[in-house]
Short mmCIF file of C-alpha atoms in Angstrom, two decimals:
data_model
loop_
_atom_site.label_atom_id
_atom_site.label_comp_id
_atom_site.label_asym_id
_atom_site.label_seq_id
_atom_site.Cartn_x
_atom_site.Cartn_y
_atom_site.Cartn_z
CA MET A 1262 22.93 -9.11 22.23
CA ARG A 1263 21.56 -5.68 22.47
CA SER A 1264 18.94 -6.73 25.10
CA ASP A 1265 21.81 -7.22 27.63
CA LEU A 1266 21.41 -3.28 28.35
CA MET A 1267 18.45 -4.05 29.57
CA THR A 1268 18.75 -7.50 31.57
CA LYS A 1269 22.51 -8.37 32.04
CA GLY A 1270 24.63 -7.05 35.18
CA LEU A 1271 25.12 -5.26 38.72
CA GLU A 1272 23.65 -2.23 37.69
CA ARG A 1273 20.39 -3.46 35.62
CA ALA A 1274 19.30 -5.36 38.37
CA PRO A 1275 16.08 -2.66 38.66
CA HIS A 1276 15.45 -3.96 35.41
CA ARG A 1277 15.26 -7.40 36.16
CA SER A 1278 13.00 -6.50 38.93
CA LEU A 1279 10.24 -4.90 36.91
CA TYR A 1280 10.44 -7.23 34.07
CA LYS A 1281 9.69 -9.96 37.11
CA ALA A 1282 7.07 -7.52 38.05
CA MET A 1283 5.11 -8.87 34.84
CA GLY A 1284 6.13 -12.40 35.80
CA TYR A 1285 9.15 -12.75 33.51
CA THR A 1286 11.52 -15.61 34.90
CA ASP A 1287 15.47 -15.30 34.64
CA GLU A 1288 15.71 -17.79 32.27
CA GLU A 1289 13.24 -16.07 29.81
CA LEU A 1290 15.12 -13.17 30.50
CA SER A 1291 18.58 -15.06 30.35
CA ARG A 1292 17.40 -15.65 26.50
CA PRO A 1293 17.01 -13.52 23.62
CA ILE A 1294 14.53 -10.98 23.52
CA ILE A 1295 11.86 -10.26 20.98
CA GLY A 1296 9.88 -7.42 19.91
CA VAL A 1297 6.43 -8.34 18.05
CA VAL A 1298 4.64 -6.09 17.33
CA ASN A 1299 0.65 -6.18 17.21
CA SER A 1300 -1.43 -4.15 15.46
CA ALA A 1301 -4.82 -6.09 16.21
CA ASN A 1302 -7.96 -3.66 16.98
CA GLU A 1303 -11.66 -4.09 17.10
CA ILE A 1304 -11.86 -1.46 13.92
CA ILE A 1305 -10.09 -3.29 11.10
CA PRO A 1306 -11.55 -6.52 9.68
CA GLY A 1307 -8.01 -7.12 8.34
CA HIS A 1308 -6.64 -6.69 11.95
CA VAL A 1309 -9.57 -8.14 14.68
CA HIS A 1310 -8.03 -12.01 14.25
CA LEU A 1311 -4.59 -10.72 14.96
CA ASP A 1312 -4.33 -11.08 17.90
CA THR A 1313 -4.70 -14.78 16.98
CA ILE A 1314 -1.57 -14.69 14.95
CA THR A 1315 0.29 -12.89 17.31
CA ASP A 1316 -0.50 -15.75 19.76
CA ASP A 1317 1.46 -18.15 17.12
CA VAL A 1318 4.27 -16.23 16.55
CA LYS A 1319 5.13 -15.80 20.26
CA ALA A 1320 4.81 -19.70 19.91
CA GLY A 1321 7.36 -19.84 18.00
CA VAL A 1322 9.71 -17.73 18.92
CA ARG A 1323 9.73 -19.79 21.85
CA ILE A 1324 10.03 -23.27 20.37
CA ALA A 1325 13.39 -21.87 19.29
CA GLY A 1326 14.18 -20.48 22.82
CA GLY A 1327 13.25 -17.31 22.34
CA THR A 1328 11.47 -14.87 24.48
CA PRO A 1329 8.70 -12.70 22.83
CA VAL A 1330 7.73 -9.34 24.24
CA VAL A 1331 3.86 -7.76 22.36
CA PHE A 1332 3.41 -3.65 22.30
CA PRO A 1333 0.91 -2.51 20.07
CA THR A 1334 0.76 0.44 17.78
CA ILE A 1335 -2.69 1.81 15.75
CA GLY A 1336 -4.05 1.18 12.22
CA VAL A 1337 -6.90 3.32 10.87
CA CYS A 1338 -9.37 1.76 8.53
CA ASP A 1339 -8.99 2.46 5.22
CA GLY A 1340 -12.77 1.44 3.48
CA ILE A 1341 -14.57 2.91 7.39
CA ALA A 1342 -12.43 5.90 6.95
CA MET A 1343 -13.66 6.59 3.44
CA GLY A 1344 -15.37 9.33 2.19
CA HIS A 1345 -14.81 11.71 4.81
CA ALA A 1346 -12.52 13.36 7.17
CA GLY A 1347 -11.36 10.47 8.82
CA MET A 1348 -9.01 9.47 5.54
CA LYS A 1349 -6.95 12.62 5.65
CA TYR A 1350 -5.36 10.57 8.50
CA SER A 1351 -5.23 7.14 6.93
CA LEU A 1352 -1.74 8.35 5.08
CA ALA A 1353 -0.60 10.39 7.46
CA SER A 1354 -1.02 7.42 10.26
CA ARG A 1355 1.86 5.66 8.69
CA GLU A 1356 4.71 8.01 9.79
CA LEU A 1357 3.09 7.30 13.36
CA ILE A 1358 3.34 3.63 13.42
CA ALA A 1359 7.41 4.28 12.32
CA ASP A 1360 7.89 6.33 14.32
CA SER A 1361 5.97 4.79 17.53
CA ILE A 1362 7.95 1.37 16.46
CA GLU A 1363 11.39 3.31 16.68
CA ILE A 1364 10.86 4.33 20.28
CA MET A 1365 9.32 1.10 21.72
CA ALA A 1366 12.28 -0.53 19.97
CA THR A 1367 15.17 1.93 20.80
CA ALA A 1368 13.22 2.45 24.78
CA HIS A 1369 13.34 -0.85 25.40
CA PRO A 1370 16.70 -2.78 23.14
CA PHE A 1371 15.10 -6.00 21.55
CA ASP A 1372 17.50 -8.59 20.25
CA GLY A 1373 14.67 -8.75 17.11
CA LEU A 1374 11.45 -8.25 15.48
CA VAL A 1375 8.11 -9.22 14.82
CA LEU A 1376 5.77 -7.26 13.20
CA ILE A 1377 2.77 -8.01 12.32
CA PRO A 1378 0.62 -5.66 10.30
CA ASN A 1379 -2.05 -6.40 7.22
CA CYS A 1380 -3.99 -3.47 6.29
CA ASP A 1381 -2.51 -0.32 4.11
CA LYS A 1382 -1.03 2.39 6.06
CA ILE A 1383 0.04 -0.39 8.78
CA VAL A 1384 2.16 -2.58 6.59
CA PRO A 1385 4.29 0.41 4.67
CA GLY A 1386 4.89 2.06 8.16
CA MET A 1387 6.57 -1.28 9.89
CA LEU A 1388 9.02 -1.89 6.96
CA MET A 1389 9.61 1.68 7.83
CA ALA A 1390 10.53 0.98 11.28
CA ALA A 1391 12.19 -1.74 10.64
CA LEU A 1392 14.79 -0.05 7.78
CA ARG A 1393 15.48 2.94 10.17
CA LEU A 1394 16.04 0.96 13.59
CA ASN A 1395 18.07 -2.04 11.50
CA ILE A 1396 17.40 -4.51 13.67
CA PRO A 1397 17.03 -8.83 12.69
CA ALA A 1398 13.38 -8.33 11.79
CA ILE A 1399 10.27 -10.50 9.72
CA VAL A 1400 6.87 -9.56 8.57
CA ILE A 1401 4.19 -11.42 9.20
CA SER A 1402 0.72 -10.30 7.77
CA GLY A 1403 -3.38 -11.41 8.67
CA GLY A 1404 -3.59 -12.09 5.60
CA PRO A 1405 -6.12 -11.77 2.46
CA MET A 1406 -9.97 -12.07 3.31
CA LEU A 1407 -11.71 -14.67 1.15
CA ALA A 1408 -14.32 -13.33 -1.17
CA GLY A 1409 -17.67 -13.18 -0.40
CA THR A 1410 -20.98 -14.64 -2.53
CA HIS A 1411 -23.97 -12.26 -4.25
CA ASP A 1412 -26.09 -13.66 -6.77
CA GLY A 1413 -23.74 -16.87 -7.79
CA LYS A 1414 -21.00 -13.94 -8.07
CA SER A 1415 -17.89 -13.48 -6.22
CA VAL A 1416 -17.60 -9.97 -5.10
CA ASP A 1417 -15.79 -7.76 -2.39
CA LEU A 1418 -15.43 -4.55 -0.73
CA ILE A 1419 -15.85 -2.38 -4.25
CA ASN A 1420 -18.96 -3.91 -5.38
CA VAL A 1421 -21.25 -2.40 -2.39
CA PHE A 1422 -18.95 1.03 -2.85
CA GLU A 1423 -19.82 0.90 -7.09
CA GLY A 1424 -23.18 -0.52 -5.46
CA VAL A 1425 -23.81 2.77 -4.21
CA GLY A 1426 -23.73 4.90 -7.94
CA LYS A 1427 -25.45 1.60 -9.18
CA VAL A 1428 -28.83 2.87 -7.00
CA LYS A 1429 -28.27 6.36 -7.42
CA SER A 1430 -28.75 5.79 -11.74
CA GLY A 1431 -31.00 3.00 -11.54
CA ALA A 1432 -29.19 0.38 -12.21
CA MET A 1433 -29.61 -1.89 -8.31
CA THR A 1434 -32.14 -1.52 -6.38
CA GLN A 1435 -32.01 -1.07 -2.77
CA GLU A 1436 -32.55 -4.55 -1.91
CA SER A 1437 -30.22 -5.81 -3.65
CA LEU A 1438 -27.23 -3.38 -2.47
CA ASP A 1439 -28.55 -4.63 1.51
CA GLU A 1440 -28.09 -8.25 0.27
CA LEU A 1441 -24.73 -7.41 -1.36
CA GLU A 1442 -23.80 -5.01 1.98
CA ASP A 1443 -24.36 -8.20 3.83
CA CYS A 1444 -22.15 -10.73 2.08
CA ALA A 1445 -19.45 -9.13 0.35
CA CYS A 1446 -17.09 -9.37 2.85
CA PRO A 1447 -17.46 -12.35 4.66
CA GLY A 1448 -15.04 -12.57 7.47
CA CYS A 1449 -11.57 -11.41 9.19
CA GLY A 1450 -8.97 -10.74 7.10
CA SER A 1451 -7.79 -7.88 4.70
CA CYS A 1452 -10.29 -6.51 1.68
CA ALA A 1453 -10.18 -9.87 -0.56
CA GLY A 1454 -8.48 -8.30 -4.42
CA MET A 1455 -5.35 -6.64 -5.12
CA PHE A 1456 -5.88 -3.64 -3.21
CA THR A 1457 -3.51 -1.75 -1.22
CA ALA A 1458 -3.25 -3.68 1.50
CA ASN A 1459 -2.84 -7.28 0.08
CA SER A 1460 -0.53 -5.42 -2.99
CA MET A 1461 1.76 -4.40 0.58
CA ASN A 1462 1.48 -7.68 1.94
CA CYS A 1463 2.78 -9.03 -1.84
CA VAL A 1464 4.94 -6.51 -2.27
CA THR A 1465 6.85 -7.09 1.33
CA GLU A 1466 7.48 -11.10 -0.02
CA ALA A 1467 8.65 -10.50 -3.24
CA LEU A 1468 10.39 -7.68 -1.19
CA GLY A 1469 12.51 -10.15 1.23
CA PHE A 1470 10.74 -9.43 4.51
CA GLY A 1471 7.81 -11.83 4.25
CA LEU A 1472 8.22 -15.75 4.49
CA PRO A 1473 6.75 -17.50 0.77
CA GLY A 1474 3.28 -17.19 1.04
CA ASN A 1475 2.91 -14.20 3.68
CA GLY A 1476 0.87 -11.78 0.74
CA THR A 1477 -1.46 -14.85 0.27
CA ILE A 1478 -2.23 -17.57 2.03
CA PRO A 1479 -5.71 -16.51 3.44
CA ALA A 1480 -6.11 -15.42 6.82
CA VAL A 1481 -9.22 -17.87 8.20
CA THR A 1482 -6.69 -20.52 7.41
CA ALA A 1483 -4.91 -22.97 9.44
CA ALA A 1484 -2.20 -22.76 7.14
CA ARG A 1485 -1.62 -18.72 7.72
CA ARG A 1486 -1.09 -19.21 11.40
CA ARG A 1487 1.45 -21.99 10.89
CA LEU A 1488 3.00 -19.75 9.03
CA ALA A 1489 2.53 -17.06 11.89
CA LYS A 1490 4.78 -20.03 14.11
CA LYS A 1491 7.66 -20.46 11.61
CA ALA A 1492 7.86 -16.20 11.44
CA GLY A 1493 8.21 -16.54 14.65
CA MET A 1494 11.15 -19.30 14.66
CA GLN A 1495 12.26 -17.68 11.94
CA VAL A 1496 13.31 -14.59 13.59
CA MET A 1497 15.52 -16.38 15.91
CA GLU A 1498 17.60 -17.80 12.78
CA LEU A 1499 18.17 -14.09 11.30
CA VAL A 1500 19.25 -12.72 15.26
CA LYS A 1501 21.48 -15.78 15.28
CA LYS A 1502 23.09 -14.92 11.58
CA ASP A 1503 22.50 -11.44 12.62
CA ILE A 1504 20.93 -10.84 9.52
CA LYS A 1505 19.42 -7.23 9.32
CA PRO A 1506 16.73 -5.34 7.30
CA ARG A 1507 19.03 -3.59 5.28
CA ASP A 1508 21.44 -6.63 4.49
CA ILE A 1509 17.13 -7.51 2.76
CA ALA A 1510 15.78 -4.29 1.47
CA THR A 1511 18.81 -3.51 -1.18
CA LEU A 1512 18.19 -1.78 -4.39
CA LYS A 1513 18.24 -4.92 -6.55
CA ALA A 1514 15.41 -6.52 -3.89
CA PHE A 1515 13.13 -2.39 -4.67
CA GLU A 1516 13.29 -3.71 -8.18
CA ASN A 1517 12.01 -7.13 -7.34
CA ALA A 1518 9.20 -6.19 -5.79
CA ILE A 1519 8.71 -3.16 -8.02
CA ALA A 1520 8.85 -6.19 -11.14
CA VAL A 1521 6.84 -8.30 -9.13
CA ASP A 1522 3.77 -5.40 -8.25
CA MET A 1523 3.66 -4.24 -12.39
CA ALA A 1524 3.26 -8.22 -12.62
CA LEU A 1525 0.33 -8.44 -10.35
CA GLY A 1526 -1.40 -4.94 -11.48
CA CYS A 1527 -1.06 -3.49 -7.64
CA SER A 1528 -2.47 -1.16 -6.31
CA THR A 1529 -0.62 3.20 -7.19
CA ASN A 1530 -0.15 3.73 -3.46
CA THR A 1531 2.80 1.44 -4.07
CA VAL A 1532 4.20 4.68 -5.70
CA LEU A 1533 4.03 6.30 -2.46
CA HIS A 1534 4.81 3.16 0.34
CA ILE A 1535 7.90 1.99 -1.86
CA PRO A 1536 9.92 4.89 -2.32
CA ALA A 1537 9.59 6.45 1.25
CA ILE A 1538 10.52 2.29 2.08
CA ALA A 1539 13.70 2.43 0.46
CA HIS A 1540 14.42 5.90 2.24
CA GLU A 1541 14.10 4.60 5.28
CA ALA A 1542 17.09 1.91 3.91
CA GLY A 1543 18.86 5.09 2.26
CA ILE A 1544 18.12 4.54 -0.72
CA THR A 1545 16.83 6.81 -3.47
CA LEU A 1546 13.98 5.29 -5.96
CA ASP A 1547 13.54 7.84 -9.25
CA LEU A 1548 9.32 7.35 -10.28
CA ASP A 1549 11.30 6.26 -13.50
CA LEU A 1550 12.26 3.26 -12.42
CA PHE A 1551 8.43 2.38 -12.06
CA ASN A 1552 8.26 2.63 -16.35
CA ALA A 1553 11.79 1.06 -16.67
CA ILE A 1554 10.53 -1.96 -15.30
CA SER A 1555 6.93 -1.41 -16.01
CA GLU A 1556 8.25 -1.74 -19.75
CA LYS A 1557 9.66 -5.12 -18.72
CA THR A 1558 7.40 -7.08 -17.39
CA PRO A 1559 4.18 -7.41 -18.52
CA ASN A 1560 1.01 -7.92 -16.35
CA ILE A 1561 0.47 -11.97 -15.73
CA CYS A 1562 -2.11 -11.66 -12.86
CA TYR A 1563 -5.86 -10.45 -13.60
CA LEU A 1564 -6.83 -9.80 -9.75
CA SER A 1565 -9.90 -7.70 -8.65
CA PRO A 1566 -11.09 -4.94 -9.19
CA ALA A 1567 -8.97 -4.55 -12.58
CA GLY A 1568 -10.75 -8.72 -13.17
CA PRO A 1569 -12.27 -11.54 -12.19
CA HIS A 1570 -9.53 -12.98 -9.50
CA TYR A 1571 -8.67 -12.64 -5.90
CA LEU A 1572 -6.11 -13.37 -3.29
CA GLN A 1573 -7.16 -16.78 -2.92
CA ASP A 1574 -7.10 -17.83 -6.25
CA LEU A 1575 -3.41 -15.97 -6.79
CA ASP A 1576 -2.93 -18.73 -3.50
CA ALA A 1577 -4.18 -21.28 -5.33
CA ALA A 1578 -2.07 -20.75 -8.51
CA GLY A 1579 0.99 -20.52 -6.87
CA GLY A 1580 1.43 -16.97 -4.99
CA ILE A 1581 4.23 -14.50 -4.84
CA GLN A 1582 6.28 -16.88 -5.48
CA ALA A 1583 5.17 -18.30 -8.64
CA VAL A 1584 4.93 -15.00 -10.12
CA MET A 1585 8.14 -13.93 -9.95
CA LYS A 1586 9.17 -17.74 -11.12
CA GLU A 1587 7.64 -16.61 -14.20
CA ILE A 1588 8.90 -13.11 -14.37
CA GLY A 1589 12.42 -14.51 -14.02
CA ALA A 1590 12.50 -16.04 -16.63
CA LEU A 1591 12.69 -11.89 -18.45
CA GLY A 1592 15.98 -11.18 -16.52
CA VAL A 1593 13.34 -9.05 -14.55
CA ILE A 1594 14.14 -10.56 -10.72
CA ASN A 1595 17.13 -10.46 -9.25
CA PHE A 1596 17.70 -14.22 -7.89
CA ASP A 1597 21.05 -13.32 -5.40
CA SER A 1598 18.66 -10.85 -3.26
CA LEU A 1599 18.69 -11.77 0.33
CA THR A 1600 15.54 -12.47 1.73
CA VAL A 1601 14.23 -13.57 5.60
CA THR A 1602 14.70 -17.37 4.97
CA GLY A 1603 18.28 -16.89 5.35
CA LYS A 1604 18.51 -18.15 1.67
CA THR A 1605 18.56 -15.64 -1.88
CA VAL A 1606 15.70 -15.82 -4.05
CA LYS A 1607 16.86 -18.07 -6.42
CA LYS A 1608 16.49 -20.89 -3.27
CA ASN A 1609 13.46 -19.93 -2.55
CA LEU A 1610 12.79 -20.66 -5.77
CA LYS A 1611 13.76 -24.03 -6.30
CA GLY A 1612 10.39 -26.85 -7.24
CA VAL A 1613 7.87 -23.98 -7.26
CA LEU A 1614 5.00 -23.96 -9.60
CA VAL A 1615 2.49 -22.10 -11.37
CA LYS A 1616 -0.77 -24.39 -10.87
CA ASN A 1617 -3.48 -22.07 -12.47
CA ARG A 1618 -2.07 -20.34 -16.23
CA ASP A 1619 -5.33 -18.72 -16.39
CA VAL A 1620 -4.66 -16.73 -12.65
CA ILE A 1621 -1.11 -16.95 -13.10
CA ARG A 1622 -0.50 -16.56 -16.98
CA SER A 1623 3.08 -17.38 -19.25
CA VAL A 1624 4.79 -13.88 -19.84
CA GLU A 1625 4.74 -14.99 -23.30
CA ASP A 1626 0.83 -15.30 -22.68
CA PRO A 1627 -0.01 -11.81 -20.70
CA TYR A 1628 -2.56 -9.89 -20.20
CA GLY A 1629 -1.09 -6.99 -20.48
CA LYS A 1630 2.07 -6.64 -22.52
CA GLU A 1631 3.36 -4.32 -19.50
CA GLY A 1632 2.94 -3.73 -16.20
CA GLY A 1633 -0.32 -2.81 -14.27
CA ILE A 1634 1.31 0.57 -13.36
CA ALA A 1635 2.43 3.43 -15.31
CA ILE A 1636 3.98 6.69 -14.31
CA LEU A 1637 2.94 9.80 -16.56
CA ARG A 1638 4.28 13.38 -17.28
CA GLY A 1639 3.63 16.24 -19.27
CA ASN A 1640 3.05 20.08 -17.99
CA LEU A 1641 0.34 19.89 -15.86
CA ALA A 1642 2.24 16.93 -14.05
CA PRO A 1643 5.79 17.48 -14.55
CA GLU A 1644 7.58 16.04 -10.81
CA GLY A 1645 4.77 12.51 -12.13
CA ALA A 1646 1.43 11.29 -11.63
CA VAL A 1647 0.90 7.88 -11.01
CA VAL A 1648 -2.58 5.46 -12.74
CA LYS A 1649 -3.38 1.98 -12.58
CA GLN A 1650 -2.96 0.81 -16.13
CA SER A 1651 -4.27 -3.13 -16.46
CA ALA A 1652 -8.07 -1.57 -14.70
CA VAL A 1653 -7.83 1.03 -17.81
CA ALA A 1654 -10.52 0.36 -20.84
CA PRO A 1655 -8.56 0.26 -23.96
CA ASP A 1656 -11.11 2.92 -24.91
CA MET A 1657 -9.95 5.42 -22.22
CA MET A 1658 -6.35 4.55 -22.84
CA VAL A 1659 -5.80 8.11 -24.93
CA ASN A 1660 -8.38 10.41 -24.26
CA GLU A 1661 -9.07 14.43 -24.11
CA GLY A 1662 -11.37 16.35 -22.52
CA ARG A 1663 -13.33 19.05 -20.71
CA ALA A 1664 -12.08 19.69 -17.31
CA ARG A 1665 -14.39 19.97 -14.35
CA VAL A 1666 -12.99 21.56 -11.62
CA PHE A 1667 -13.53 20.40 -8.07
CA ASP A 1668 -11.31 21.44 -4.85
CA SER A 1669 -12.50 18.94 -2.48
CA GLU A 1670 -13.45 15.50 -3.19
CA ASP A 1671 -16.96 16.34 -1.92
CA ASP A 1672 -17.91 18.95 -4.07
CA ALA A 1673 -16.89 16.43 -6.50
CA ILE A 1674 -18.67 13.40 -5.11
CA LYS A 1675 -21.52 16.10 -4.96
CA ALA A 1676 -21.31 16.28 -8.71
CA ILE A 1677 -21.26 13.31 -10.03
CA LEU A 1678 -24.29 11.74 -8.18
CA GLY A 1679 -25.97 14.66 -8.74
CA GLY A 1680 -25.67 13.65 -12.47
CA LYS A 1681 -23.76 16.80 -13.53
CA ILE A 1682 -20.74 14.88 -15.14
CA LYS A 1683 -21.27 13.89 -18.45
CA GLY A 1684 -19.42 11.45 -20.80
CA GLY A 1685 -16.23 13.73 -21.75
CA ASP A 1686 -15.39 14.93 -19.01
CA VAL A 1687 -11.98 15.40 -16.91
CA VAL A 1688 -13.13 15.38 -12.94
CA VAL A 1689 -9.90 17.28 -11.29
CA ILE A 1690 -10.68 17.05 -8.05
CA ARG A 1691 -7.17 19.17 -6.46
CA TYR A 1692 -6.22 20.73 -2.86
CA GLU A 1693 -6.08 16.96 -1.35
CA GLY A 1694 -2.57 16.50 -1.77
CA PRO A 1695 -0.45 15.66 0.93
CA LYS A 1696 0.19 19.54 2.53
CA GLY A 1697 -2.67 20.42 0.43
CA GLY A 1698 -5.95 17.55 1.92
CA PRO A 1699 -3.93 17.81 4.43
CA GLY A 1700 -2.82 13.80 3.83
CA MET A 1701 -3.89 12.51 1.07
CA ARG A 1702 -7.03 10.91 1.10
CA GLU A 1703 -8.38 8.12 -0.83
CA MET A 1704 -10.90 8.77 -4.00
CA LEU A 1705 -12.15 5.76 -4.26
CA ALA A 1706 -15.78 7.10 -2.97
CA PRO A 1707 -16.05 9.07 -6.31
CA THR A 1708 -14.44 6.51 -9.08
CA SER A 1709 -16.78 3.97 -7.05
CA ALA A 1710 -19.89 6.61 -8.17
CA ILE A 1711 -18.58 7.16 -11.47
CA VAL A 1712 -18.25 3.39 -12.10
CA GLY A 1713 -22.16 2.81 -10.37
CA MET A 1714 -23.40 5.53 -12.76
CA GLY A 1715 -22.24 3.50 -15.30
CA LEU A 1716 -19.35 6.41 -16.73
CA ASP A 1717 -16.22 4.61 -16.06
CA LYS A 1718 -15.66 4.28 -19.82
CA SER A 1719 -15.93 7.56 -20.34
CA VAL A 1720 -14.97 9.74 -18.20
CA VAL A 1721 -11.10 10.75 -16.97
CA LEU A 1722 -10.43 11.98 -13.01
CA LEU A 1723 -7.59 13.43 -12.19
CA THR A 1724 -6.33 14.34 -8.84
CA ASP A 1725 -3.35 15.45 -5.88
CA GLY A 1726 -4.78 13.53 -4.41
CA ARG A 1727 -4.52 9.48 -4.31
CA PHE A 1728 -7.03 6.71 -4.94
CA SER A 1729 -7.76 3.10 -3.37
CA GLY A 1730 -6.09 0.21 -4.46
CA GLY A 1731 -9.99 -0.86 -5.33
CA THR A 1732 -9.80 2.06 -7.78
CA ARG A 1733 -11.24 0.92 -11.22
CA GLY A 1734 -11.56 3.19 -14.94
CA ALA A 1735 -9.27 6.11 -16.20
CA ALA A 1736 -8.57 7.26 -12.40
CA ILE A 1737 -5.10 9.72 -12.50
CA GLY A 1738 -3.71 9.91 -9.23
CA HIS A 1739 -0.32 11.81 -7.14
CA ILE A 1740 -0.19 14.70 -9.21
CA SER A 1741 2.82 16.06 -8.44
CA PRO A 1742 3.58 19.14 -7.34
CA GLU A 1743 0.27 19.41 -6.36
CA ALA A 1744 -1.87 22.16 -6.10
CA ALA A 1745 -1.41 23.73 -2.52
CA GLU A 1746 2.72 23.26 -3.57
CA GLY A 1747 2.40 26.09 -6.54
CA GLY A 1748 1.31 23.18 -8.85
CA PRO A 1749 -0.25 23.00 -12.27
CA ILE A 1750 -2.79 21.02 -11.47
CA GLY A 1751 -4.26 24.75 -9.45
CA LEU A 1752 -3.68 26.37 -12.25
CA VAL A 1753 -7.06 24.53 -14.52
CA LYS A 1754 -9.66 26.36 -14.68
CA GLU A 1755 -13.31 25.12 -15.52
CA GLY A 1756 -13.85 24.03 -19.56
CA ASP A 1757 -9.54 23.44 -20.33
CA ARG A 1758 -9.03 20.80 -22.47
CA ILE A 1759 -6.87 18.49 -20.75
CA ALA A 1760 -4.70 15.50 -22.70
CA ILE A 1761 -4.33 11.46 -21.30
CA ASP A 1762 -1.90 9.52 -23.14
CA ILE A 1763 -1.32 6.24 -21.15
CA PRO A 1764 0.71 4.20 -24.24
CA ASN A 1765 3.21 6.82 -24.02
CA LYS A 1766 3.42 7.95 -20.43
CA LYS A 1767 1.47 12.02 -21.34
CA ILE A 1768 -1.05 13.95 -19.64
CA GLU A 1769 -1.19 17.32 -20.94
CA LEU A 1770 -3.52 20.86 -19.97
CA LYS A 1771 -3.77 21.89 -23.16
CA VAL A 1772 -3.16 25.77 -22.55
CA ASP A 1773 -0.96 27.95 -24.19
CA GLU A 1774 2.22 28.49 -21.86
CA GLN A 1775 1.55 32.22 -22.30
CA GLU A 1776 -1.97 32.35 -20.60
CA LEU A 1777 -0.76 29.67 -17.57
CA ALA A 1778 1.95 32.75 -17.24
CA GLU A 1779 -0.49 35.19 -17.11
CA ARG A 1780 -2.48 32.50 -14.75
CA ARG A 1781 -0.10 31.86 -12.51
CA LYS A 1782 0.88 35.36 -11.36
CA GLY A 1783 -2.07 35.66 -9.12
CA PHE A 1784 -2.11 32.39 -8.47
CA VAL A 1785 -2.14 32.02 -4.03
CA PRO A 1786 -2.38 28.47 -3.41
CA LYS A 1787 -5.52 27.60 -0.54
CA GLU A 1788 -3.89 26.73 2.55
CA PRO A 1789 -4.59 23.31 4.53
CA LEU A 1790 -7.70 23.94 6.04
CA ILE A 1791 -7.01 21.79 9.15
CA LYS A 1792 -4.73 25.00 11.62
CA THR A 1793 -4.62 22.81 14.49
CA GLY A 1794 -3.35 18.77 15.76
CA TYR A 1795 -1.54 16.49 14.38
CA LEU A 1796 -2.35 17.07 10.50
CA ALA A 1797 -1.24 20.83 10.42
CA ARG A 1798 1.56 19.42 11.97
CA TYR A 1799 2.22 17.08 8.99
CA ALA A 1800 0.92 19.31 6.74
CA LYS A 1801 4.50 21.41 7.20
CA MET A 1802 6.82 18.44 7.03
CA VAL A 1803 5.62 16.02 4.52
CA THR A 1804 6.88 16.93 0.85
CA SER A 1805 5.51 16.00 -2.25
CA ALA A 1806 3.90 12.51 -3.82
CA SER A 1807 5.91 11.98 -6.10
CA THR A 1808 9.35 11.60 -3.05
CA GLY A 1809 6.47 9.10 -1.96
CA ALA A 1810 5.05 11.94 1.23
CA ILE A 1811 8.40 11.26 3.44
CA PHE A 1812 8.72 13.86 6.13
CA LYS A 1813 10.91 17.08 5.22
CA ASP A 1814 14.50 16.20 6.37
#
């Protein structure tokens, strides 16, 4: 066992003495030692209850004959960090999370790991660490939040963001927004729609790293606690059988994850995180793979923000396993892939049924013929851009408009809420990429303001930054190369014409090559505004969004 390096033999008497200082017994030290990574804190609703999940995991580990050892990692709440400088640190935290787990699990050689995340960057950060370390590991998330209720309708956090724009436009009263604020988020868990946190937890299950139910069982249920105990027990099986993360995370497994991503209509942030996770497994995922799988995988779920359903509805309808069973008939699921159950996908899906055909539609009657995400290319984004096409109004799928150019999210929000953006405009927000931000802020505030102002069916938003999974409308992000790296988005001028054609996967700046060549001669990208601390180092090390914003080798 790996833990023998710190517990066995004459030379390890000092090490055992330190363990005994914490109350561990010789019997506990003779068992497999399992690192339990607890990302609980009191700033993220999705993590505020993770101490309880951790206790259940520890119980499961002990039931199966192991010794759990808990250590923490950080987490940023994207919602609370949204709309100010704090959001610059959210994506950047992913690398610190992965690094911190690598440090802890190498300095203290555990026999296995149970990873307990729930929200946006914590999930991919933990998966990256698991693949980097390649010791037996399992993920158990904290589970999704239940939807709230306001005026007899189901609501979630995105309704509150969009309510700000509605109050500004006169479509909602301040009193109604105050009521909505109190009931949209009724308790602990990752926000109730198919936003980034829930997208990544569902992707984790589809990839094979979470037990069935990991992505959808609500946070407040006893079933979530039982799943945590099962995860604690199952990691002992993985240790016994020496099943490692890279045995699970093969190219075929990533294809499964992308197919489920498309069927669900997940967050565009998955296009950042899935390639970054694959990179840790030694696998390069080209963005064109997303389009290739999307073309074969219909969008069979219509979850908030695109549609009326929530994670609790998806769970009741059969969850991720039912989605995999349904799209498996199209040949987009690799049934022989191994999972943390110790079984193949095929064996996991035996007996699985779709229980609600409105929530999980048949592949013959999908919500959309293609998957939820599309990769666009063209002279404005030669390395690619991403859009959640399942959340775009039909009339906006093909569009051309006048560029309204802003060099920061803050300036764009002022213009939107100030009534300066009109129907037919194409809002361009640049210098918000991984390097230029630095940190690649999410643009939920401007997209929600556009929706709230009633402009989501007439205004396009483009950025080298990224969007929340809660974004809806014609919002196209990850434009690569970014402005700070000299990308064409840095050459756009106020009034230029920009055309998007989502069905044909195109995005074009309607300026001839001779004019663009002239603009390039005098173009000097702006330097990142933050010059000190972690973000300054991050800006120097981070790569393009098209490669998952991983660090340079």
